[in-house]
XYZ file of C-alpha atoms in Angstrom:
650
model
C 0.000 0.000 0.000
C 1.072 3.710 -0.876
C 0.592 4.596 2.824
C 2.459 1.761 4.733
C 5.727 0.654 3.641
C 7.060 -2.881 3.751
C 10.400 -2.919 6.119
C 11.534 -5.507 4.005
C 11.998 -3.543 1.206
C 14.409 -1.606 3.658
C 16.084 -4.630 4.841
C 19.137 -5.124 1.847
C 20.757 -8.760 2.150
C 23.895 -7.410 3.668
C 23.575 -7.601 6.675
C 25.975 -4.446 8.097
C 23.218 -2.490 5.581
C 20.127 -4.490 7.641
C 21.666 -3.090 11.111
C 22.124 0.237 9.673
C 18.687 0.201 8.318
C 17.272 0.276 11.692
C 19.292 2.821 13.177
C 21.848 0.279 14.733
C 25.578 1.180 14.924
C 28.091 -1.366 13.623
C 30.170 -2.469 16.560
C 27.668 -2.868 18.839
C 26.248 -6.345 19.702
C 23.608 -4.743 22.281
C 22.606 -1.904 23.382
C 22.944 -0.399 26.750
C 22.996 2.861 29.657
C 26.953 2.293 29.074
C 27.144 1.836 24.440
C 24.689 4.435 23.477
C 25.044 6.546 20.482
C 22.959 10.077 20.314
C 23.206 12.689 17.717
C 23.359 13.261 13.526
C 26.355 13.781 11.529
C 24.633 16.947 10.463
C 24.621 18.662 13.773
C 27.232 21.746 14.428
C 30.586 21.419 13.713
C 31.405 22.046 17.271
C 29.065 18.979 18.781
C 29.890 15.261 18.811
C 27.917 14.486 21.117
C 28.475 11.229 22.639
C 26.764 8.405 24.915
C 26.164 10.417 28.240
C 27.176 8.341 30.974
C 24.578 7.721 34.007
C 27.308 9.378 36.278
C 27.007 12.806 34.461
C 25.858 14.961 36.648
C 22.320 16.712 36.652
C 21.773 19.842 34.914
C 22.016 22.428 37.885
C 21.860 26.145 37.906
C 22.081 28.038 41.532
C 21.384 25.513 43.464
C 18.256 24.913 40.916
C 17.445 21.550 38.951
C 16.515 21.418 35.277
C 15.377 18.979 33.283
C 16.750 17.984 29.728
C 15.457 20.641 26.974
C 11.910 19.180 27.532
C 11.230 19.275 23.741
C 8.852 22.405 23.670
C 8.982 24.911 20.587
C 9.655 28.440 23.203
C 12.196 27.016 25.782
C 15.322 24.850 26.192
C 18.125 24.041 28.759
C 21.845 24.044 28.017
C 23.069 20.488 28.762
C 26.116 21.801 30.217
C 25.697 25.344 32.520
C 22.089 24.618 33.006
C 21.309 28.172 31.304
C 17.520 28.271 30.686
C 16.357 30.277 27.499
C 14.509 30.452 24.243
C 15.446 27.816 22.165
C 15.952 29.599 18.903
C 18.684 31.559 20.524
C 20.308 28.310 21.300
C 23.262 27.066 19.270
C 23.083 24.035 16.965
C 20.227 21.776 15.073
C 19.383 20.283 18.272
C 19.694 23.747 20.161
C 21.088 21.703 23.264
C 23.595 24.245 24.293
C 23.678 28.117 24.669
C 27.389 29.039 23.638
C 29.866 27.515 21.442
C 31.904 27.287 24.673
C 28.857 25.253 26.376
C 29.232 22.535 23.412
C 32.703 22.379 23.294
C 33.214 21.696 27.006
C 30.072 18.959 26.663
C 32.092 17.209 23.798
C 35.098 16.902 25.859
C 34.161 15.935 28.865
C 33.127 12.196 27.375
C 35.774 9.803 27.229
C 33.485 8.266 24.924
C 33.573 10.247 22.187
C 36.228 9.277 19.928
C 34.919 5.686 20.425
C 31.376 6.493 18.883
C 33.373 8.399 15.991
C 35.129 5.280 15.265
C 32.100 2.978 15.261
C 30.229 5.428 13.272
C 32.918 5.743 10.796
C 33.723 9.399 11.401
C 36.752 11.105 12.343
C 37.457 11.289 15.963
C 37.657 15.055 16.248
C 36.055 17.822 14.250
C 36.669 21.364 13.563
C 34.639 24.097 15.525
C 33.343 27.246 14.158
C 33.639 30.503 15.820
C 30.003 31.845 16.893
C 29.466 35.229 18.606
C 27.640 34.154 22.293
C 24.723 35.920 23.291
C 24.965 37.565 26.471
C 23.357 36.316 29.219
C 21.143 39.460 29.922
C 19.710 39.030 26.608
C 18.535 35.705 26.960
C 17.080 36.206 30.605
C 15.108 39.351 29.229
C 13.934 36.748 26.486
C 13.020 34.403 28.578
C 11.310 36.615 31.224
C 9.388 37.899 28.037
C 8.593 34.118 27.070
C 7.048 33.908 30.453
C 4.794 36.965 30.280
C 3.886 36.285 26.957
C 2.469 32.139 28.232
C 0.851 34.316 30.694
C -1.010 36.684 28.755
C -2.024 33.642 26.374
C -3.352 31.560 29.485
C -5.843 34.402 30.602
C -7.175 35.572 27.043
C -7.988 31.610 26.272
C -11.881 31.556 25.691
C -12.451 28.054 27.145
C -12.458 27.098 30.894
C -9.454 25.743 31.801
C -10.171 21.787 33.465
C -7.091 19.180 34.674
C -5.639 17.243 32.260
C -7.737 14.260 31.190
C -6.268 10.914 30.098
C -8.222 9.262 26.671
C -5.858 6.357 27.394
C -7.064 5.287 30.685
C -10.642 6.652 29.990
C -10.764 4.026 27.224
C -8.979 1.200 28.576
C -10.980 1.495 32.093
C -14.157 1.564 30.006
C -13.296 -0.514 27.565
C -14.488 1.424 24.723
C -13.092 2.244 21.086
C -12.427 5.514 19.387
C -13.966 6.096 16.368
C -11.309 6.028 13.503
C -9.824 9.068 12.304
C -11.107 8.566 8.399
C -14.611 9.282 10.225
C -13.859 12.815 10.209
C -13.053 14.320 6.938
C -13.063 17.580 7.957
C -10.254 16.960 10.344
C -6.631 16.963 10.005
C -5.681 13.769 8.197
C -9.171 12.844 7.904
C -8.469 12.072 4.237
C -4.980 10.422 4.155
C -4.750 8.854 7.538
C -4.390 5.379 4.637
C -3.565 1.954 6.524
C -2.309 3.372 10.393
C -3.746 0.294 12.417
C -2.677 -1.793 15.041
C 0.573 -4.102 14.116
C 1.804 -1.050 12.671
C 5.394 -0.344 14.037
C 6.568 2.778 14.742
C 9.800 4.698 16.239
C 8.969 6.924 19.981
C 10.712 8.168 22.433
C 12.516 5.360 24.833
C 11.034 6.588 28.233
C 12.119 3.433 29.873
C 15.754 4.487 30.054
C 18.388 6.061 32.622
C 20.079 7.714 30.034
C 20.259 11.634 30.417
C 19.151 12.337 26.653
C 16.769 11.596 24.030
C 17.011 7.776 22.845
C 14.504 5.987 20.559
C 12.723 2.776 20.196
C 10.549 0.775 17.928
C 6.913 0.887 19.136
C 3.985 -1.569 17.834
C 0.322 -0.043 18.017
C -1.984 -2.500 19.951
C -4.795 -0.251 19.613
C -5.959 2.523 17.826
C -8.542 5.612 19.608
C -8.720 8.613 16.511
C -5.418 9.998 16.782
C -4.135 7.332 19.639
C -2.640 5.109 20.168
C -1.515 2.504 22.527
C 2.138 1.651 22.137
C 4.169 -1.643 23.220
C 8.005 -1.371 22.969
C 9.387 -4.095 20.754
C 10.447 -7.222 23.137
C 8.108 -7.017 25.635
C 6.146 -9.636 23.520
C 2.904 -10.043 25.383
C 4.009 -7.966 28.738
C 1.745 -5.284 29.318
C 3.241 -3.585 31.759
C 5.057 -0.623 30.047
C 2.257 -0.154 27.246
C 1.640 3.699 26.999
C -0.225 5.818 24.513
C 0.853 8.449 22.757
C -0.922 10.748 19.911
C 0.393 9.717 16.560
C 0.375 13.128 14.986
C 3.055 14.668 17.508
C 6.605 15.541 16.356
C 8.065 12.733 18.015
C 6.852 10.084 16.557
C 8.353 8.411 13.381
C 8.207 5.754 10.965
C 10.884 2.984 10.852
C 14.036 3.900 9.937
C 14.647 7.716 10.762
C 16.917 7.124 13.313
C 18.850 5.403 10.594
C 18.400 8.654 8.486
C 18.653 10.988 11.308
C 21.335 9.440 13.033
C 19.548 8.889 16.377
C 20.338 6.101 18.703
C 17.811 3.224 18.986
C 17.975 1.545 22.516
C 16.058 -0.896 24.325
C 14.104 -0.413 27.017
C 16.040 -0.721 30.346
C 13.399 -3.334 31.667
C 14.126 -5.939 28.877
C 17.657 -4.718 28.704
C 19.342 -8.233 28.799
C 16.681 -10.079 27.516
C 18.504 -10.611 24.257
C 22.193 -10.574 23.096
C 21.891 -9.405 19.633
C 18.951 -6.570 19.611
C 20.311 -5.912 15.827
C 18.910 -10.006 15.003
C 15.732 -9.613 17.000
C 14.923 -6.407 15.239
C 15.623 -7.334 11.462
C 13.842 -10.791 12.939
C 10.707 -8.880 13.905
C 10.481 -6.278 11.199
C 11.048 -7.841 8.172
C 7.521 -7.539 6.407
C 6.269 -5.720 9.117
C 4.204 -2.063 8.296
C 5.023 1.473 8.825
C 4.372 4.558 8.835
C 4.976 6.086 5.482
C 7.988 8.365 5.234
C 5.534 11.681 4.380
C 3.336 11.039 7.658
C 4.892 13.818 9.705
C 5.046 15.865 6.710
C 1.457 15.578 5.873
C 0.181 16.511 9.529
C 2.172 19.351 9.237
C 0.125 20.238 5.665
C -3.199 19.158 7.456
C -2.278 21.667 9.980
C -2.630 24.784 8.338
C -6.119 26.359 8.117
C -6.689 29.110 5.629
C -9.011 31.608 7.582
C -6.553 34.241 9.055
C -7.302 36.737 11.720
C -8.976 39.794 10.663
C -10.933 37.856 7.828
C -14.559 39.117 8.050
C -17.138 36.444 7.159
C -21.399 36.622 7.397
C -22.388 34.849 10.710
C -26.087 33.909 11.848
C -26.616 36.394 15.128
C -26.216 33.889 18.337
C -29.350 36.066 20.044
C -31.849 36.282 17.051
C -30.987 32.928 14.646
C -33.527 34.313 11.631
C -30.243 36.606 10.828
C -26.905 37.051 10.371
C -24.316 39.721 11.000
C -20.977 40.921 10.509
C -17.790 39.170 12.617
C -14.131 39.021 12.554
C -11.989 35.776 12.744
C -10.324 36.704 15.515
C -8.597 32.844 16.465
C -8.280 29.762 14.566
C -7.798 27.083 16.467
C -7.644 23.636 13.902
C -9.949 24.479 12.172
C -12.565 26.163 14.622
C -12.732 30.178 14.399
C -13.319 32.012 17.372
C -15.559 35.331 15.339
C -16.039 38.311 17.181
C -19.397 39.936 16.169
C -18.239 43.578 14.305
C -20.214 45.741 16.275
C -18.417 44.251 19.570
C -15.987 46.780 21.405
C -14.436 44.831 24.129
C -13.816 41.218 21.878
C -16.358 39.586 24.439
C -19.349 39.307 22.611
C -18.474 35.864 20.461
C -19.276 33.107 18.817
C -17.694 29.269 17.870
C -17.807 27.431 15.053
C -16.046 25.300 12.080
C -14.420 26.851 9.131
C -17.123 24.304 7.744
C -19.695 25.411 8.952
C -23.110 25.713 7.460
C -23.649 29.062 10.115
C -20.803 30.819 7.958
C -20.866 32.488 4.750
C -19.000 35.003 2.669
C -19.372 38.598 2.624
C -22.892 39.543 0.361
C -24.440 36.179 0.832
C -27.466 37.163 3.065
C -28.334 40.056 0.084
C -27.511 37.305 -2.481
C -30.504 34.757 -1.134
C -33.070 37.534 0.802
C -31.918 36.306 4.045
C -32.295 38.446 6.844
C -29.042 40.676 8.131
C -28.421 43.004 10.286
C -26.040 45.827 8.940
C -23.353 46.761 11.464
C -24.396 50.270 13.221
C -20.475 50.450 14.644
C -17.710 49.491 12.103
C -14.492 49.362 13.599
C -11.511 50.361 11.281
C -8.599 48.035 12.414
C -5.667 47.926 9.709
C -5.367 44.446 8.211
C -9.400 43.903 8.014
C -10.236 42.176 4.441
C -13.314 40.051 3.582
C -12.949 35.905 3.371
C -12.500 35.033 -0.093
C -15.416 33.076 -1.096
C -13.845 30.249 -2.222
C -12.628 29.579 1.483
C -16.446 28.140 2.298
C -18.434 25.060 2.619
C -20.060 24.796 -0.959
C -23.421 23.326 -1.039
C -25.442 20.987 -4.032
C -27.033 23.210 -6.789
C -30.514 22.545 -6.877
C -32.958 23.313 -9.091
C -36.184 25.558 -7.701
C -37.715 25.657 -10.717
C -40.269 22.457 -11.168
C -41.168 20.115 -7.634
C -39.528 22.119 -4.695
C -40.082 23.238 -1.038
C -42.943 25.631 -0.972
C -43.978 27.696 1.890
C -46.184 26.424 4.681
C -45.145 22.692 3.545
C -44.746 20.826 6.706
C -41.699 18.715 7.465
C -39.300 17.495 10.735
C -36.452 19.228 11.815
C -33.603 19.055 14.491
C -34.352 22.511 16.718
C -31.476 24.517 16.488
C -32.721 25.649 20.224
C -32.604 21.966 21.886
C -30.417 20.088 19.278
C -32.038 16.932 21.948
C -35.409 17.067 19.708
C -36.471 16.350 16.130
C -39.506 18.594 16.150
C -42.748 18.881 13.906
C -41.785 22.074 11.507
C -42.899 24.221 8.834
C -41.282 25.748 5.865
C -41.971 29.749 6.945
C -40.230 30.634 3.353
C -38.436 29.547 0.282
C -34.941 31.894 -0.346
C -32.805 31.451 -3.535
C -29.931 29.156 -4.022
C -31.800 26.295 -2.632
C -32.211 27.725 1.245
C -35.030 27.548 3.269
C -36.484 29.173 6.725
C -37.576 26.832 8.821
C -40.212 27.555 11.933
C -40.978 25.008 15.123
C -44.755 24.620 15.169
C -46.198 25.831 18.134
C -43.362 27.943 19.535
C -42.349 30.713 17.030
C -42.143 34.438 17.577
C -45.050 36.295 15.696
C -41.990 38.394 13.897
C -40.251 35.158 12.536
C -37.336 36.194 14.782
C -36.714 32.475 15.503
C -36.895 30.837 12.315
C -33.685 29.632 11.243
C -31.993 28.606 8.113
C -31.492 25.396 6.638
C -30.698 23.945 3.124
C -32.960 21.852 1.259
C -30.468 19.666 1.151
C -29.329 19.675 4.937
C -29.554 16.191 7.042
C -30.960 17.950 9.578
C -34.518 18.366 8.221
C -36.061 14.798 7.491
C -40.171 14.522 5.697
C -42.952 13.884 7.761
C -42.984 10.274 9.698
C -39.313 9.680 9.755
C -39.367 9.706 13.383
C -42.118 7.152 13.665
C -40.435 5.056 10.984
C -37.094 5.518 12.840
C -38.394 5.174 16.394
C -37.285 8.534 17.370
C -39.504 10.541 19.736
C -41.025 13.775 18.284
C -41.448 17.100 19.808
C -45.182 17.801 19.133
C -46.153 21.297 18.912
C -46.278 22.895 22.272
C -50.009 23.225 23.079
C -51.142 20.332 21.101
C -53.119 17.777 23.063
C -53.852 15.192 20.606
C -51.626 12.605 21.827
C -50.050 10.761 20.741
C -48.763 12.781 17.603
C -50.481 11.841 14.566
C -49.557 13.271 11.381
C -52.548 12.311 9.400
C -54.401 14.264 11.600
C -52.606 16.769 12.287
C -51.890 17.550 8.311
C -56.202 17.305 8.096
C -56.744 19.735 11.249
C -54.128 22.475 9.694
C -55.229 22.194 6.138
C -51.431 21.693 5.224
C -49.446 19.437 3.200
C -46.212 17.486 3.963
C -42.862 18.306 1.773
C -42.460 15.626 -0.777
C -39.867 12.663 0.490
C -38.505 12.882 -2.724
C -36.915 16.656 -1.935
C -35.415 15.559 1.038
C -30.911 14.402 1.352
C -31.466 10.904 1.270
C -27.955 9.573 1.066
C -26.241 7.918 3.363
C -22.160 7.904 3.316
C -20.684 4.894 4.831
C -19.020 6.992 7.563
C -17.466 4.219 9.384
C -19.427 5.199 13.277
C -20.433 2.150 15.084
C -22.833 2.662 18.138
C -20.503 3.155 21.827
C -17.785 4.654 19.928
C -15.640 7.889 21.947
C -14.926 11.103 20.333
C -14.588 14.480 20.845
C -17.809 16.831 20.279
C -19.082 20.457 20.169
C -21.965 21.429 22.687
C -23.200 23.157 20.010
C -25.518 24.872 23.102
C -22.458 26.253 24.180
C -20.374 26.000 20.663
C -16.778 27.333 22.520
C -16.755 24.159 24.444
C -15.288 20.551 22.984
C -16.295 17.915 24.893
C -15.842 13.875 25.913
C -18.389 12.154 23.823
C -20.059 8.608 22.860
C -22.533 7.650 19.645
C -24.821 6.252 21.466
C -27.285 5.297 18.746
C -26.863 5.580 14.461
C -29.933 6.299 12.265
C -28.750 6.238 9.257
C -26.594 9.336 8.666
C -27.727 10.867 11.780
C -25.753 10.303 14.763
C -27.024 10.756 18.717
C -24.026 12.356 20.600
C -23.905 11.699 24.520
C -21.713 14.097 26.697
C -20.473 11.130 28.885
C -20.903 12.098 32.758
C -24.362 14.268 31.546
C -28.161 12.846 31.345
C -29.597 12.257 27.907
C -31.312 15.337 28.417
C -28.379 17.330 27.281
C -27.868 14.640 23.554
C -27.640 16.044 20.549
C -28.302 14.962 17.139
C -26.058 15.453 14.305
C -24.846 14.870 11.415
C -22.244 11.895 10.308
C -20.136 14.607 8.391
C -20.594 17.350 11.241
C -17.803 19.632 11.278
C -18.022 19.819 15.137
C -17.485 16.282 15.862
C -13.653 15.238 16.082
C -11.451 12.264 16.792
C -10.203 11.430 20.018
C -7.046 13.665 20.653
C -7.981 16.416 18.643
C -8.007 18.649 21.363
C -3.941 17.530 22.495
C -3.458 17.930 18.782
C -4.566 21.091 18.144
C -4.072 23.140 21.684
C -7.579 22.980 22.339
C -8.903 22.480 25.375
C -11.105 19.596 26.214
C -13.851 19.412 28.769
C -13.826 15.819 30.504
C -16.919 14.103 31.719
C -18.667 16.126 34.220
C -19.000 14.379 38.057
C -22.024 14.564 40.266
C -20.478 16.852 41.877
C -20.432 19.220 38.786
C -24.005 18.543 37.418
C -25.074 19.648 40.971
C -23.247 22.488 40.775
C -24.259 23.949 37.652
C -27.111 25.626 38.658
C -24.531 28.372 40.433
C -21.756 27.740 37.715
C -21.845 29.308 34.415
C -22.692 26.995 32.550
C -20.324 23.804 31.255
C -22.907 21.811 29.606
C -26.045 23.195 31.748
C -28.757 24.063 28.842
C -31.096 25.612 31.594
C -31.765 27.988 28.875
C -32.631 26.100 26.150
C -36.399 24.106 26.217
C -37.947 20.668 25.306
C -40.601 20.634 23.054
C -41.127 24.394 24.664
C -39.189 27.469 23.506
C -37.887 29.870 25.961
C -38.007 33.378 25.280
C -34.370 34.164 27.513
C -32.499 32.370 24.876
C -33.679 34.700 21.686
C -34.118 37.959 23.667
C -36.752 38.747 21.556
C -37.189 42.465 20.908
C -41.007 43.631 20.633
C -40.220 46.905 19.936
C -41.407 48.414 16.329
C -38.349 49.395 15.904
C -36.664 46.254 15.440
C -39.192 44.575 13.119
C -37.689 46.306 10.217
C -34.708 44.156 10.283
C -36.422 41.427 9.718
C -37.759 42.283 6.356
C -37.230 39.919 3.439
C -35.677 40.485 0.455
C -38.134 40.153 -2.188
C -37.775 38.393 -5.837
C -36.685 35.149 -5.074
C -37.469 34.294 -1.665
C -41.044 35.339 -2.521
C -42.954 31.782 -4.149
C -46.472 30.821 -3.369
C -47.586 27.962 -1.017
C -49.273 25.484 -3.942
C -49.200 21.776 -5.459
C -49.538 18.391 -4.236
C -47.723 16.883 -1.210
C -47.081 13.556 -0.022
C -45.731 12.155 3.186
C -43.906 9.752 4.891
C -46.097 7.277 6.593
C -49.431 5.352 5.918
C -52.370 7.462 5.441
C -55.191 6.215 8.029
C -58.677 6.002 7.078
């Protein structure tokens, strides 16, 4: 397969070209805290940097402790003074020391590093170059600036910081599965995460080690959650005891054979140290026809990665408080994919709103006038240098459809997913027909007598079904509020209104093989409270439509959606992306949220009954001007024949 690669095909005949092949030194039979190799012929001129032995000392500055550079992108430790700055200010590839002076002293101080440059072919000593140092004042002022800047990033974050939760023990102490990361298209590597499953091998981090620096090992995948993974070193067999997981999109992890490439040491785990005497045999023993990554992996998250909405970027939003129109926001975060719009009109940046680059709440600048939606024009317009409208091309196209023979006509009535309670598949009405295949959509029984909460779907959305696909599906509907013929019959209720069901045949009827199964874990939008990603099961499939439970919260608070929803992720997108995720809430926090802003709390929002807090509906004259259609289009009569979706009764 293009994705995977066969190590075989790595593995030439010779077997000095096997061993290197794998990242294994010639001269060494096995692998240990005292033969260790560490560092690419690539690096500065003034680093050979040598096997470290256990008796170095620890990095110490002051009487203070450091760890080893700990691998983030701001900060890094010298491995010989123990000077703490930013890493780019660091000297060489690996930015492991802060001076030339620093390196040169680390190099010498190993007896062992003439050895390693005979056993790796290369000449025992090399030439240094002559760098200018950076004073020490500079790179204390950097790093205090570092600091302040974390700071300032911690307290403008617009989710709720939570403790760290741990997918890998969630899943294995519930025994549950992920759902696989080609179930989300939208998401990074959605489309080219190819053949990653378990019996895959990789190369990770060697955690199991005394060793002062970074050493590698070969990893096989035992299971697979979205983006996880749980990892067993190779030679543990069927030993459990070390497995670990690890997301397989981070920098650190790597297909077979870039140590070889990179010339980083591979060493075994200290545990199973002495289980064998050849490590080079079991390896090429193990690996031969085993499966990969493929050499681009690393290369491709990094491609998946980058999101083309920039900051500044004004785009046409539907307005959080009245959903029959949209308004005017700036991108003002992206965050994998998810932009963080402040509304135009907003002075302090607090008034906000979530949502996918993907979105189907999002449009380009014009397209509310384009279609005779609703909009409200900005009465404040900020000038901020750098402001520049989307380019259309950066949004969610939908199907051309054709409005011109059989097609949605107003007052047809259908069901719909409430917007308001996302819980309840409600009995709805089409209020009226706008161009380019959109319609407004109105819950019977609860709407405002200015339209100010109908809301906008496409006639090809999976979120509005025909009449009796909830009976035929076995999916409670939301009745109108007020109506007292139970239970809900549509027959009747089309005879006692003098209306007439949408035609099924107008309706999205296809059904993607998406890949969910019922009990699978992911990560999911409370679309109630759209800045918050949240630990999630599919906890039933009806067809294309999914039922997402926030694990720790009663059914109450489900939502259906859509298989190819652009808020539902795989697990570890949030560690991916820097977002943060909200774990399953306790008792303790469902009992609280009557006091706490709310988490997942959708006091607000109703069941089968609208409440008026939510839309802050305005009554004053005033305001019903903005909710004026566009006519032309939008404007076609209620007429011709219906049909719907369930037996007629005599």
């Amino acid at each position: 397969m293009e994705d995977t690669r066969d190590l075989a095909e790595r593995t030439p005949r010779s077997e000095r070209k096997r061993r290197d092949s794998f990242g294994m030194f010639d001269g060494y039979d096995s692998c240990s805290d005292e033969s260790t190799s560490s560092s690419s012929s690539e690096d500065s001129e003034d680093e050979v940097v040598p096997s470290i032995p256990v008796s170095l000392p620890i990095i110490k500055n002051n009487g203070q402790v450091y760890t080893y550079p700990d691998g983030k992108a701001g900060m890094a430790t010298c491995e010989m003074c123990g000077m703490v700055g930013v890493r780019d200010a660091f000297y060489s590839k690996t930015k492991r020391f802060c001076s030339v002076s620093c390196s040169r002293s680390y190099s010498s101080n190993s007896k062992k590093a003439s050895i390693l440059a005979r056993l790796q072919g290369k000449p025992p000593t090399k030439k240094a170059k002559v760098l200018q140092k950076q004073p020490l004042m500079a790179k204390l002022a950097a790093y205090a600036q570092y600091q302040a800047s974390q700071q300032n990033q911690a307290k403008s974050k617009a989710v709720v910081p939570t403790e760290s939760f741990d997918w890998g023990q969630y899943i294995c102490s519930n025994n549950t599965a992920g759902a696989p990361v080609s179930c989300f298209k939208h998401a990074p590597m959605g489309t080219c995460w190819g053949d990653v499953a378990e019996g895959v091998r990789i190369e990770v981090i060697n955690s199991d080690t005394s060793l002062p620096t970074k050493v590698y090992w070969i990893a096989e995948i035992i299971k697979l959650a979205g983006f996880k993974a749980l990892l067993r070193y190779e030679g543990f067999d069927s030993d459990s005891s070390k497995d670990f997981w690890r997301n397989l999109c981070v920098p650190e992890v790597h297909p077979v054979g870039w140590c070889a490439s990179s010339g980083k040491p591979l060493v075994p785990p200290k545990s199973i140290q002495h289980k064998y005497s050849n490590w080079k045999v079991f390896l090429v023993k193990r690996l031969t026809g085993a499966k990969t990554l493929p050499p681009d992996f690393n290369a491709k998250v990094h491609e998946n990665m980058q999101f083309p909405f920039k900051k500044l970027m004004r785009v046409e939003v539907v307005d959080k408080n009245y959903l029959c129109r949209t308004r005017v926001a700036l991108v003002e975060q992206v965050i994998g994919g998810r932009l963080r719009l402040v509304y135009e009109e907003s002075q302090d940046g607090s008034d906000d709103f979530w949502c996918h680059m993907y979105s189907p709440l999002i449009h380009s600048i014009g397209w509310s006038r384009s279609i005779g939606h609703r909009f409200k024009r900005s009465d404040i317009t900020r000038k901020i240098e750098g402001k520049m409208d989307a380019p259309a091309p950066l949004f969610q196209k939908v199907k051309d459809v054709d409005q011109s023979g059989d097609w949605f006509r107003d007052g047809m009535k259908l069901e719909a997913i409430d917007p308001l309670n996302l819980s309840a598949i409600c009995v709805a009405t089409v209020r009226k027909v706008l161009a380019d295949g959109y319609l407004m959509i109105g819950i019977d029984g609860s709407e405002a007598v200015d339209g100010s909460d109908w809301f906008c779907y496409h006639g090809t959305s999976p979120s509005i079904f025909p009449a009796g696909f909830c009976e035929i599906n076995d999916i409670e509907l939301t009745p109108p509020r007020g109506y007292t013929k139970l239970p809900f019959k549509w027959f009747d209720y089309l005879r006692e209104t003098g209306s007439i069901a949408a035609p099924v045949k107008l309706f999205n009827k296809d059904v993607p093989n998406h890949g969910f199964r019922q009990g699978m874990k992911l990560e999911a939008v409370d679309l109630m409270e759209p800045r918050l990603v949240c630990v999630a099961t599919v906890t039933r499939i009806v067809h294309r439509l999914l039922r997402i439970h926030f694990d720790g919260w009663e059914d109450e608070y489900d939502q259906w959606v859509d298989c190819e929803s652009p808020d539902l992720y795989p697990v570890g997108w949030c560690q991916l992306t820097g977002y943060q995720l909200q774990p399953p809430a306790s008792q303790s926090n469902r009992d609280m949220s009557q006091s706490v802003p709310k988490q997942k709390k959708k006091a607000q929002q109703y069941k089968g009954q609208k409440k008026k807090s939510l839309l802050r509906m305005k009554e004053e004259a005033a305001e019903v001007d903005e909710f004026t259609f566009s006519q032309g289009t939008s404007d076609q009569e209620s007429n011709g024949s219906g049909s719907y979706y369930i037996k007629q009764e005599p």
